Coordinates of C-alpha atoms in Angstrom, one line a residue:
M1 CA 31.7 -28.0 4.5
N2 CA 28.9 -30.4 5.1
K3 CA 27.0 -31.7 2.0
R4 CA 23.7 -33.4 1.7
K5 CA 23.8 -36.8 3.5
T6 CA 22.0 -40.0 2.6
L7 CA 20.8 -42.4 5.3
S8 CA 21.1 -46.1 4.8
L9 CA 18.2 -48.5 5.5
L10 CA 20.0 -49.7 8.7
S11 CA 20.2 -46.1 9.8
V12 CA 16.5 -45.8 9.4
L13 CA 16.0 -48.7 11.8
S14 CA 17.5 -46.6 14.6
L15 CA 16.3 -43.2 13.3
A16 CA 17.0 -40.3 15.6
I17 CA 14.3 -37.7 15.9
L18 CA 15.7 -34.3 16.7
T19 CA 13.9 -31.8 18.8
S20 CA 15.0 -28.2 19.5
C21 CA 15.8 -26.6 22.8
G22 CA 16.3 -22.8 23.0
T23 CA 19.6 -21.3 24.0
N24 CA 20.3 -17.6 24.4
T25 CA 23.4 -15.9 23.0
A26 CA 25.1 -13.0 24.7
D27 CA 23.0 -10.5 22.8
G28 CA 19.8 -12.0 24.0
Q29 CA 18.8 -13.6 20.7
T30 CA 17.2 -17.0 20.9
H31 CA 18.5 -19.9 18.8
G32 CA 18.0 -23.6 18.9
T33 CA 20.3 -26.6 19.4
N34 CA 19.4 -30.2 18.6
N35 CA 20.1 -32.3 21.6
T36 CA 17.5 -35.0 22.1
N37 CA 17.6 -38.5 20.4
V38 CA 14.6 -40.8 20.4
S39 CA 15.0 -44.4 19.2
V40 CA 12.7 -46.0 16.7
S41 CA 12.1 -49.7 16.6
A42 CA 12.5 -51.9 13.5
E43 CA 8.8 -52.5 13.4
E44 CA 8.1 -48.8 13.5
A45 CA 10.8 -48.1 10.9
S46 CA 9.2 -50.6 8.5
N47 CA 6.1 -48.3 8.4
V48 CA 8.2 -45.2 7.6
D49 CA 7.8 -43.7 4.1
L50 CA 11.5 -43.8 3.0
S51 CA 11.0 -41.1 0.5
S52 CA 10.6 -38.6 3.3
V53 CA 13.7 -39.7 5.4
V54 CA 16.4 -41.0 3.1
T55 CA 17.8 -37.6 2.6
W56 CA 18.3 -34.7 4.9
D57 CA 19.9 -31.3 4.7
S58 CA 22.7 -30.2 7.0
S59 CA 22.4 -26.8 8.4
D60 CA 24.9 -25.2 6.0
D61 CA 24.3 -27.4 3.0
D62 CA 26.3 -26.0 0.0
F63 CA 26.4 -22.5 1.5
T64 CA 29.3 -20.2 1.2
I65 CA 30.2 -16.6 2.2
T66 CA 33.0 -14.9 0.2
T67 CA 34.6 -11.7 1.4
S68 CA 37.8 -9.8 0.7
D69 CA 37.4 -7.0 3.3
G70 CA 35.0 -8.4 5.9
T71 CA 35.1 -10.6 9.0
Y72 CA 32.7 -13.4 10.0
T73 CA 32.5 -16.5 12.2
V74 CA 30.4 -19.6 12.1
D75 CA 28.7 -21.3 15.1
N76 CA 26.0 -23.9 14.7
S77 CA 24.8 -22.7 11.3
V78 CA 24.7 -19.1 12.5
Y79 CA 27.1 -16.9 10.4
T80 CA 28.0 -13.8 12.4
I81 CA 29.3 -10.8 10.5
S82 CA 31.3 -8.5 12.8
T83 CA 32.8 -5.8 10.5
S84 CA 31.7 -3.7 7.6
G85 CA 32.6 -5.0 4.1
T86 CA 31.1 -6.8 1.1
Y87 CA 30.0 -10.4 1.6
E88 CA 28.8 -12.6 -1.2
L89 CA 26.2 -15.2 -0.1
T90 CA 25.7 -18.3 -2.3
G91 CA 23.9 -21.6 -1.9
K92 CA 21.4 -23.1 0.6
L93 CA 21.6 -22.3 4.3
H94 CA 19.4 -23.8 7.0
G95 CA 20.5 -21.3 9.6
Q96 CA 21.0 -17.5 10.1
I97 CA 22.9 -14.5 8.8
Y98 CA 23.5 -12.4 11.9
V99 CA 25.1 -8.9 11.4
N100 CA 26.5 -7.5 14.6
V101 CA 28.9 -4.6 13.7
P102 CA 29.9 -2.2 16.5
E103 CA 28.9 1.4 16.3
S104 CA 32.6 2.4 16.0
D105 CA 32.7 0.8 12.6
T106 CA 30.9 3.3 10.4
G107 CA 31.4 1.5 7.1
E108 CA 28.6 -0.1 5.1
V109 CA 27.8 -3.8 5.2
V110 CA 26.9 -5.2 1.8
L111 CA 25.2 -8.6 1.5
T112 CA 25.3 -9.6 -2.1
L113 CA 22.9 -12.5 -2.8
N114 CA 24.1 -14.7 -5.6
G115 CA 21.6 -17.5 -5.7
A116 CA 21.2 -17.6 -1.9
D117 CA 18.4 -19.7 -0.2
I118 CA 18.3 -19.0 3.5
T119 CA 15.8 -20.7 5.8
Y120 CA 15.6 -20.6 9.6
D121 CA 13.1 -21.7 12.2
Q122 CA 14.6 -20.3 15.5
N123 CA 14.8 -16.6 14.7
S124 CA 14.9 -14.2 11.8
P125 CA 16.8 -15.9 8.9
V126 CA 18.6 -12.5 8.3
Y127 CA 19.0 -10.6 11.6
I128 CA 20.8 -7.2 11.5
A129 CA 21.4 -6.4 15.1
S130 CA 23.8 -3.6 14.7
A131 CA 25.4 -1.7 11.8
E132 CA 25.6 1.9 10.5
E133 CA 24.0 0.9 7.2
V134 CA 23.3 -2.4 5.4
E135 CA 22.7 -3.0 1.7
V136 CA 21.1 -6.3 0.6
K137 CA 21.8 -6.7 -3.1
A138 CA 20.3 -9.3 -5.3
Q139 CA 22.8 -10.0 -8.0
K140 CA 21.6 -9.5 -11.6
G141 CA 20.1 -12.6 -13.1
T142 CA 19.9 -14.5 -9.8
T143 CA 16.9 -15.8 -7.8
N144 CA 17.2 -15.6 -4.0
T145 CA 15.0 -16.5 -1.0
I146 CA 14.8 -15.7 2.6
T147 CA 12.3 -17.9 4.4
D148 CA 11.1 -17.7 8.0
T149 CA 9.5 -20.9 9.2
R150 CA 8.8 -19.9 12.8
A151 CA 5.3 -20.3 14.2
E152 CA 3.3 -17.0 14.1
E153 CA 3.9 -14.6 16.9
T154 CA 1.4 -14.8 19.7
T155 CA 3.3 -12.8 22.4
E156 CA 5.9 -10.1 22.0
D157 CA 9.4 -11.4 22.5
D158 CA 12.4 -9.0 22.3
T159 CA 14.8 -11.8 21.6
Q160 CA 13.1 -12.6 18.3
G161 CA 13.5 -10.6 15.1
G162 CA 10.3 -9.0 13.9
G163 CA 10.6 -10.1 10.3
A164 CA 12.1 -12.7 8.0
L165 CA 14.6 -10.0 6.9
Y166 CA 14.9 -7.9 10.1
A167 CA 17.2 -4.9 10.7
K168 CA 18.0 -2.5 13.5
A169 CA 19.8 -0.3 11.0
D170 CA 19.2 1.7 7.8
L171 CA 18.4 -0.9 5.2
K172 CA 18.8 -0.7 1.4
L173 CA 17.4 -3.3 -0.9
K174 CA 19.0 -3.1 -4.3
G175 CA 20.2 -5.1 -7.3
K176 CA 18.6 -6.3 -10.5
G177 CA 18.0 -9.8 -9.3
K178 CA 15.0 -11.3 -7.6
L179 CA 14.5 -11.7 -3.8
T180 CA 11.5 -13.5 -2.3
V181 CA 11.1 -12.9 1.4
T182 CA 8.5 -15.1 3.2
G183 CA 7.6 -14.2 6.8
S184 CA 5.7 -16.6 9.0
Y185 CA 6.3 -15.1 12.4
N186 CA 5.4 -11.4 12.0
N187 CA 6.5 -9.2 9.2
G188 CA 8.2 -9.9 5.9
V189 CA 10.9 -7.1 5.5
H190 CA 11.2 -5.0 8.6
T191 CA 13.7 -2.4 9.7
S192 CA 13.4 -0.3 12.8
K193 CA 15.0 2.6 10.9
D194 CA 14.9 3.7 7.2
L195 CA 14.1 1.4 4.3
D196 CA 15.1 2.2 0.7
I197 CA 14.3 0.0 -2.3
K198 CA 15.8 0.4 -5.8
N199 CA 15.8 -1.8 -8.9
M200 CA 15.1 -5.1 -7.1
E201 CA 12.4 -7.5 -8.0
L202 CA 11.0 -8.1 -4.5
V203 CA 8.3 -10.4 -3.4
A204 CA 7.5 -10.0 0.3
T205 CA 4.7 -11.9 2.1
A206 CA 3.8 -12.1 5.8
P207 CA 1.0 -12.7 8.3
N208 CA 1.4 -9.1 9.5
N209 CA 3.0 -6.3 7.5
A210 CA 4.6 -7.3 4.2
I211 CA 7.1 -4.4 4.2
K212 CA 7.8 -2.1 7.2
G213 CA 10.3 0.6 7.8
N214 CA 9.7 2.2 11.2
N215 CA 11.2 5.5 10.3
S216 CA 10.5 5.6 6.5
V217 CA 9.9 3.6 3.4
E218 CA 11.2 4.9 0.0
V219 CA 10.7 3.2 -3.4
H220 CA 12.6 4.5 -6.3
S221 CA 12.5 1.7 -8.9
G222 CA 12.1 -2.1 -9.3
S223 CA 9.1 -4.4 -9.1
I224 CA 7.5 -5.1 -5.7
T225 CA 4.8 -7.5 -4.8
A226 CA 3.8 -7.0 -1.1
V227 CA 1.3 -9.5 0.3
S228 CA -0.1 -9.2 3.9
T229 CA -2.5 -11.9 5.0
G230 CA -3.3 -10.1 8.3
G231 CA -1.8 -6.6 8.3
D232 CA -0.7 -3.8 6.0
G233 CA 1.2 -3.8 2.7
L234 CA 3.8 -1.0 3.3
K235 CA 3.9 0.6 6.7
T236 CA 5.8 3.1 8.8
E237 CA 5.5 3.5 12.6
D238 CA 7.5 6.4 14.1
S239 CA 6.5 10.0 13.6
D240 CA 9.2 11.7 15.6
V241 CA 12.0 14.0 14.3
S242 CA 15.5 12.4 14.1
S243 CA 18.5 13.9 15.8
S244 CA 19.5 15.3 12.4
G245 CA 16.2 17.1 12.0
N246 CA 14.5 14.7 9.6
Q247 CA 10.9 13.9 9.9
K248 CA 10.2 10.2 10.4
G249 CA 7.2 8.1 9.3
D250 CA 6.9 9.0 5.6
I251 CA 6.2 6.7 2.7
N252 CA 7.7 8.1 -0.5
I253 CA 7.2 6.4 -3.9
F254 CA 9.1 7.9 -6.8
G255 CA 9.1 4.9 -9.3
G256 CA 8.8 1.2 -9.8
T257 CA 5.8 -1.1 -10.0
L258 CA 4.1 -2.0 -6.8
N259 CA 1.4 -4.7 -6.5
I260 CA 0.0 -4.6 -2.9
Y261 CA -2.4 -7.1 -1.5
A262 CA -3.3 -6.3 2.2
A263 CA -5.8 -7.6 4.7
G264 CA -5.5 -4.1 6.3
D265 CA -4.3 -0.9 4.7
G266 CA -2.3 -0.9 1.4
L267 CA -0.1 2.0 2.4
D268 CA -0.1 3.0 6.1
A269 CA 2.1 6.0 7.0
A270 CA 2.7 7.3 10.6
H271 CA 3.2 10.7 9.0
D272 CA 2.9 11.5 5.2
V273 CA 2.5 9.6 2.0
D274 CA 4.0 11.1 -1.1
I275 CA 3.7 9.8 -4.7
Y276 CA 5.8 11.6 -7.3
D277 CA 7.3 11.0 -10.7
G278 CA 11.0 10.5 -10.1
V279 CA 14.3 10.5 -12.0
D280 CA 16.1 7.4 -13.2
E281 CA 19.3 6.9 -11.2
D282 CA 21.2 5.8 -14.2
D283 CA 19.9 8.5 -16.6
A284 CA 18.9 11.8 -15.2
T285 CA 17.0 12.7 -18.4
V286 CA 14.6 9.8 -17.9
T287 CA 11.5 10.3 -15.7
T288 CA 10.3 7.3 -13.6
V289 CA 6.6 7.0 -13.3
P290 CA 5.5 4.7 -10.4
E291 CA 2.6 2.3 -11.0
I292 CA 0.8 1.3 -7.8
N293 CA -1.9 -1.3 -7.6
I294 CA -3.6 -1.8 -4.3
Y295 CA -6.2 -4.4 -3.2
T296 CA -7.4 -4.5 0.4
A297 CA -9.4 -6.9 2.6
K298 CA -11.8 -9.0 0.6
F299 CA -10.5 -7.5 -2.7
S300 CA -7.1 -9.1 -1.9
S301 CA -6.8 -12.6 -3.1
Y302 CA -4.6 -13.5 -0.1
T303 CA -6.6 -12.2 2.8
T304 CA -8.4 -15.4 4.0
S305 CA -6.6 -18.2 5.8
S306 CA -7.1 -20.5 2.8
T307 CA -5.2 -18.4 0.3
T308 CA -2.1 -19.6 -1.4
T309 CA 1.3 -18.6 -0.2
N310 CA 2.9 -18.9 -3.7
V311 CA 2.9 -15.2 -4.8
T312 CA 5.9 -15.4 -7.1
N313 CA 3.6 -14.6 -10.1
A314 CA 1.1 -12.5 -8.2
S315 CA 1.5 -9.6 -10.6
V316 CA 0.6 -11.9 -13.5
L317 CA -2.2 -13.9 -11.7
Y318 CA -3.9 -10.7 -10.5
A319 CA -3.3 -8.2 -13.3
P320 CA -2.8 -4.6 -12.2
G321 CA -6.0 -2.6 -12.4
G322 CA -8.0 -5.7 -13.1
N323 CA -11.7 -5.7 -12.1
M324 CA -11.6 -2.1 -11.3
G325 CA -14.5 -1.0 -13.5
G326 CA -17.4 0.9 -12.2
G327 CA -19.5 -2.2 -11.8
G328 CA -17.1 -3.8 -9.5
M329 CA -16.1 -7.4 -9.1
S330 CA -18.5 -10.3 -9.5
G331 CA -20.6 -10.5 -6.4
G332 CA -19.3 -7.1 -5.3
P333 CA -21.3 -4.1 -4.2
G334 CA -21.5 -2.6 -7.7
D335 CA -23.7 -5.4 -9.0
N336 CA -27.1 -4.2 -7.8
M337 CA -26.6 -0.6 -9.0
G338 CA -29.5 -0.3 -11.4
G339 CA -30.9 2.8 -12.8
G340 CA -32.8 3.7 -9.7
G341 CA -29.7 3.3 -7.5
M342 CA -29.5 2.8 -3.8
S343 CA -30.9 5.0 -1.1
G344 CA -28.5 7.0 1.0
G345 CA -27.8 6.6 4.6
S346 CA -25.3 4.6 6.7
N347 CA -22.8 2.4 4.9
A348 CA -22.8 -1.3 5.8
E349 CA -20.7 -2.3 2.9
K350 CA -17.1 -1.8 4.3
S351 CA -14.6 -3.5 6.4
D352 CA -15.0 -3.6 10.2
T353 CA -11.3 -2.9 10.6
S354 CA -9.1 -0.4 8.7
A355 CA -8.6 -1.6 5.1
K356 CA -7.9 1.7 3.3
G357 CA -6.0 1.9 0.1
I358 CA -3.7 4.7 1.2
K359 CA -3.8 6.0 4.8
A360 CA -1.7 8.7 6.5
A361 CA -1.7 10.3 10.0
N362 CA -0.9 13.7 8.5
I363 CA -0.9 14.5 4.8
I364 CA -1.2 12.5 1.5
T365 CA 0.2 14.1 -1.7
I366 CA -0.2 12.5 -5.1
E367 CA 1.7 14.4 -7.7
G368 CA 2.5 11.7 -10.3
G369 CA 2.4 8.1 -11.1
V370 CA -0.5 5.7 -12.0
T371 CA -2.4 4.5 -8.9
N372 CA -5.2 2.0 -9.0
I373 CA -6.9 1.2 -5.7
K374 CA -9.6 -1.3 -4.9
A375 CA -10.3 -0.9 -1.2
Y376 CA -12.9 -2.5 1.2
D377 CA -12.9 0.9 3.0
D378 CA -11.8 4.4 2.0
G379 CA -9.6 4.5 -1.1
I380 CA -7.5 7.4 0.2
H381 CA -7.7 8.7 3.8
A382 CA -5.8 11.4 5.8
N383 CA -6.5 11.7 9.5
Y384 CA -6.8 14.9 11.5
G385 CA -5.9 15.2 15.2
T386 CA -3.7 12.1 15.5
A387 CA -1.1 12.7 18.2
L388 CA 2.3 12.6 16.5
E389 CA 5.6 11.9 18.2
N390 CA 7.0 15.1 16.9
G391 CA 4.7 17.0 19.3
K392 CA 2.2 18.0 16.7
T393 CA -1.2 16.6 15.6
G394 CA -2.1 15.2 12.2
L395 CA -3.4 17.8 9.7
G396 CA -5.7 15.5 7.8
D397 CA -5.1 17.0 4.3
V398 CA -5.0 15.4 0.9
Y399 CA -3.4 17.0 -2.2
M400 CA -4.2 15.6 -5.6
K401 CA -1.7 17.5 -7.9
G402 CA -1.0 15.1 -10.8
G403 CA -0.8 11.6 -12.1
T404 CA -3.6 9.3 -12.8
T405 CA -5.6 7.8 -9.9
T406 CA -8.4 5.3 -10.1
I407 CA -10.3 4.2 -7.1
Y408 CA -13.0 1.6 -6.3
A409 CA -14.0 1.9 -2.6
T410 CA -16.8 0.6 -0.5
D411 CA -16.7 3.6 1.7
D412 CA -15.3 7.1 0.7
G413 CA -13.3 7.3 -2.5
I414 CA -11.0 10.2 -1.3
H415 CA -11.4 11.4 2.3
A416 CA -9.6 14.1 4.1
D417 CA -10.6 14.9 7.6
R418 CA -9.6 18.6 7.0
Y419 CA -8.9 19.8 3.5
L420 CA -9.1 18.0 0.1
N421 CA -7.2 20.1 -2.4
I422 CA -7.4 19.1 -6.1
S423 CA -5.2 21.1 -8.4
G424 CA -4.2 18.5 -11.1
G425 CA -4.2 15.0 -12.3
T426 CA -6.8 12.7 -13.7
N427 CA -8.8 11.4 -10.7
E428 CA -11.6 8.9 -11.0
V429 CA -13.7 7.2 -8.3
T430 CA -15.5 4.5 -10.2
Y431 CA -17.5 3.3 -7.2
S432 CA -17.9 4.5 -3.6
F433 CA -20.3 5.3 -0.8
E434 CA -19.3 8.9 -0.8
G435 CA -17.1 10.0 -3.7
I436 CA -14.9 12.8 -2.3
E437 CA -15.3 14.1 1.3
A438 CA -13.6 16.6 3.5
T439 CA -14.5 19.5 5.7
G440 CA -13.2 21.9 3.1
I441 CA -13.0 20.9 -0.6
N442 CA -10.9 23.1 -2.9
I443 CA -10.8 22.4 -6.6
S444 CA -8.5 24.5 -8.8
G445 CA -7.5 22.1 -11.5
G446 CA -7.3 18.5 -12.7
H447 CA -10.1 16.3 -14.1
T448 CA -12.1 14.5 -11.4
V449 CA -15.0 12.2 -11.8
A450 CA -16.7 10.6 -8.7
T451 CA -19.4 8.0 -8.7
A452 CA -21.1 7.3 -5.4
T453 CA -24.2 5.6 -3.9
D454 CA -24.6 8.4 -1.3
D455 CA -23.1 11.9 -1.8
G456 CA -20.8 12.5 -4.8
A457 CA -18.9 15.4 -3.1
N458 CA -19.5 16.1 0.5
A459 CA -18.2 19.0 2.6
S460 CA -18.9 17.5 6.0
S461 CA -20.0 19.5 9.1
S462 CA -17.0 21.1 10.7
S463 CA -15.7 20.0 14.1
I464 CA -12.3 21.5 13.5
S465 CA -11.5 24.9 15.0
G466 CA -10.9 27.5 12.3
V467 CA -12.1 25.4 9.5
S468 CA -15.5 25.9 7.9
S469 CA -17.5 23.5 5.9
S470 CA -17.1 24.6 2.3
I471 CA -16.7 23.7 -1.4
N472 CA -14.7 26.2 -3.4
V473 CA -14.2 25.7 -7.2
T474 CA -11.8 28.0 -9.0
G475 CA -10.8 25.8 -11.9
G476 CA -10.5 22.3 -13.2
F477 CA -13.3 19.8 -14.0
L478 CA -15.5 18.0 -11.5
Q479 CA -18.3 15.5 -12.3
V480 CA -20.3 13.6 -9.7
N481 CA -22.5 10.7 -10.5
V482 CA -25.2 9.6 -7.9
P483 CA -28.5 7.7 -8.3
S484 CA -31.5 9.7 -9.6
S485 CA -33.6 8.6 -6.6
G486 CA -33.2 8.0 -2.9
D487 CA -31.7 10.2 -0.1
V488 CA -28.6 11.1 -2.0
D489 CA -27.0 14.4 -3.2
G490 CA -24.6 15.0 -6.0
I491 CA -22.9 17.9 -4.2
D492 CA -23.7 18.3 -0.6
A493 CA -22.1 21.3 1.3
N494 CA -23.0 21.4 4.9
G495 CA -21.8 25.0 4.7
T496 CA -21.1 27.1 1.6
Y497 CA -20.6 26.5 -2.1
K498 CA -18.6 29.0 -4.1
Q499 CA -17.6 28.8 -7.7
T500 CA -15.5 31.3 -9.6
G501 CA -14.1 29.1 -12.4
G502 CA -13.9 25.6 -13.7
V503 CA -16.6 23.2 -14.9
V504 CA -18.9 21.3 -12.5
I505 CA -21.4 18.7 -13.6
A506 CA -23.6 17.6 -10.7
T507 CA -26.3 14.9 -10.8
G508 CA -29.0 13.8 -8.4
P509 CA -32.6 13.4 -7.6
S510 CA -35.2 16.1 -8.5
S511 CA -36.3 17.2 -5.0
E512 CA -35.2 19.8 -2.5
M513 CA -34.4 17.1 0.1
A514 CA -32.1 15.2 -2.3
A515 CA -30.7 17.1 -5.1
A516 CA -27.9 17.6 -7.6
L517 CA -26.6 20.5 -5.6
D518 CA -27.6 20.7 -2.0
V519 CA -26.2 23.5 0.2
D520 CA -27.1 24.4 3.7
G521 CA -25.4 27.8 3.6
S522 CA -24.9 30.3 0.8
I523 CA -24.4 29.5 -2.9
S524 CA -22.2 31.8 -5.0
I525 CA -21.6 31.0 -8.7
T526 CA -19.8 34.0 -10.3
G527 CA -17.5 32.2 -12.8
G528 CA -17.0 29.0 -14.7
T529 CA -19.8 26.6 -15.5
T530 CA -22.2 24.7 -13.3
V531 CA -24.5 22.1 -14.9
A532 CA -27.0 20.3 -12.8
F533 CA -29.0 17.2 -13.9
G534 CA -31.8 17.0 -11.3
Y535 CA -32.7 19.7 -8.7
M536 CA -30.6 22.7 -8.0
S537 CA -31.7 25.7 -6.0
A538 CA -29.4 28.5 -7.0
S539 CA -29.3 31.9 -8.7
S540 CA -26.5 33.6 -10.6
S541 CA -25.7 36.6 -12.8
L542 CA -24.2 34.2 -15.3
T543 CA -26.1 33.0 -18.4
K544 CA -28.7 30.5 -17.4
T545 CA -29.8 27.5 -19.5
S546 CA -32.8 25.3 -18.6
K547 CA -34.0 22.2 -20.3
S548 CA -36.8 19.9 -19.3
G549 CA -37.1 16.3 -20.3
S550 CA -35.2 13.2 -19.6
Y551 CA -31.4 12.7 -19.9
S552 CA -30.6 9.1 -20.2
A553 CA -27.4 7.2 -19.2
K554 CA -25.0 7.8 -22.1
T555 CA -22.2 10.0 -23.2
Y556 CA -22.8 13.7 -24.0
K557 CA -20.8 16.6 -25.2
L558 CA -20.9 20.0 -23.4
S559 CA -20.4 23.1 -25.5
F560 CA -21.0 26.9 -25.2
S561 CA -22.3 29.8 -27.3
K562 CA -19.4 32.1 -26.4
S563 CA -16.5 29.6 -26.2
S564 CA -14.9 26.9 -28.4
D565 CA -14.2 24.7 -25.4
T566 CA -16.0 21.4 -25.3
Y567 CA -16.2 18.7 -22.6
E568 CA -17.3 15.0 -23.0
F569 CA -18.9 13.3 -20.0
T570 CA -21.0 10.2 -19.3
L571 CA -24.2 10.0 -17.2
K572 CA -24.5 6.8 -15.2
Y573 CA -28.2 7.1 -14.7
T574 CA -31.3 8.8 -16.2
Y575 CA -32.1 12.2 -14.8
S576 CA -35.0 14.6 -15.2
G577 CA -34.2 18.1 -16.4
M578 CA -31.0 20.2 -16.7
T579 CA -30.1 23.6 -15.3
A580 CA -26.9 25.4 -16.1
F581 CA -25.1 28.7 -15.3
S582 CA -22.1 29.6 -17.4
A583 CA -19.7 32.5 -17.9
S584 CA -19.3 31.1 -21.5
G585 CA -22.9 31.8 -22.6
T586 CA -25.7 29.3 -23.4
V587 CA -24.9 25.7 -22.6
T588 CA -25.7 22.9 -25.1
V589 CA -25.7 19.3 -24.0
A590 CA -26.0 16.9 -26.9

């Protein structure tokens, strides 16, 4: 095995400068071979900084592969694994791990990283061309790196692997050690099939997508830092149905801590995004609660070309949830939000390209976890009408069922093209252009507070066949905060508003054109409680409470004459007058 070599001064006088020429292997993958020597004169050598040339690393410096049940060969620093089995990788390699296991071998390939440092500049440092399933395991207590030093991709080349860790097979990332994957060519971690992550401390950074599984991405546990300086954080691409009947394109998060910094979208799913509380794989009695922190576009500290590539301590340097208060970051759009607020209208304060916190082509479901989003676009967004490879079109629905979700967004906080269904969870939009928006908004549970500079809750005009513009409240708690002046509405239904239960606190200006509750169609309030600070044009058979005077920006308690229930809420601005309808009797705000 070659070790680190030291050059003598005489060797420097005739220093050979190596240049790379590409050669193609039988599988079409491009590698490089060093074959050109250029002499350097003694005079030129005398000007050379010896500190930069007296040592050099051979292509397989101190690197070893140990296996008891596998088979591999070595050729010009490319280690080719040709059978299933377990392989332990240790030491520094300036070369490539190339997995090429025939389809007839249905066993699993396990690459156990035990202090491995793999760097390559000709192709993907770890390239899995063929295998039934591959597991990359970071041994407990070890630190491992996979570094791609190719120039960034400018044209598509099928002979080049699409990521620093690239697979054309189902890929599992496991182990209780640490793995840092640095992509320079395209993506960081990329598989053309399913990607599953458990336990590992993973740091992935890339100029395009930090982590990509074409068919699916699942996170069960571990600590993940995903940094994309020009693309998405976590991404899927395919939306077809597999031969076994499984839907492709989903992102599922059941546990772990994720810190995502993306120039584009934080999570971008070709089909669905699902966030749930999971079950610990070592103890079925323990619930795993995912913590997800997403920063996009200008809110990511890594978006510009001048940002650092050292993201090892990103979760420490950029604390989860930091700067996510209602006022926004220093210099951000929240700074000029005084008592009078901003006037409504078009939104100029958002990214020109998609930079959403969570985006899906079909459905987004949040049923658990703690999710913090700071997006230079919509916080959460589900598309309707996207053509899917399964022959269907995207439904465009968002379900908020549980967990705690906090959103700061320069466009919509939560946006569903079709239906937004809130049945549980604690959901807060601390800043947005429009707080929550969908064609149909259905609220049956949960605690939701949305602060916006335009409409707090907007049922948009319907362009979807069979779906009418409507807001329906049957339970839960909804509060919307908008400025007390300008062309803004607290609740704006470009159709109907119907309430049969729950508590709604709406705020807005005191005019018919801009109001706390503005409905183009019919208003029906037959149950629950509606409290409006500002103008509301509605009638109801429920007990009505009206108070004139000013309600300043502070915290209040809502109570009732016929119920022991109480609710605490905070007004962001000063409003004129209060009108309430309640099935629980007279309303008191104090």
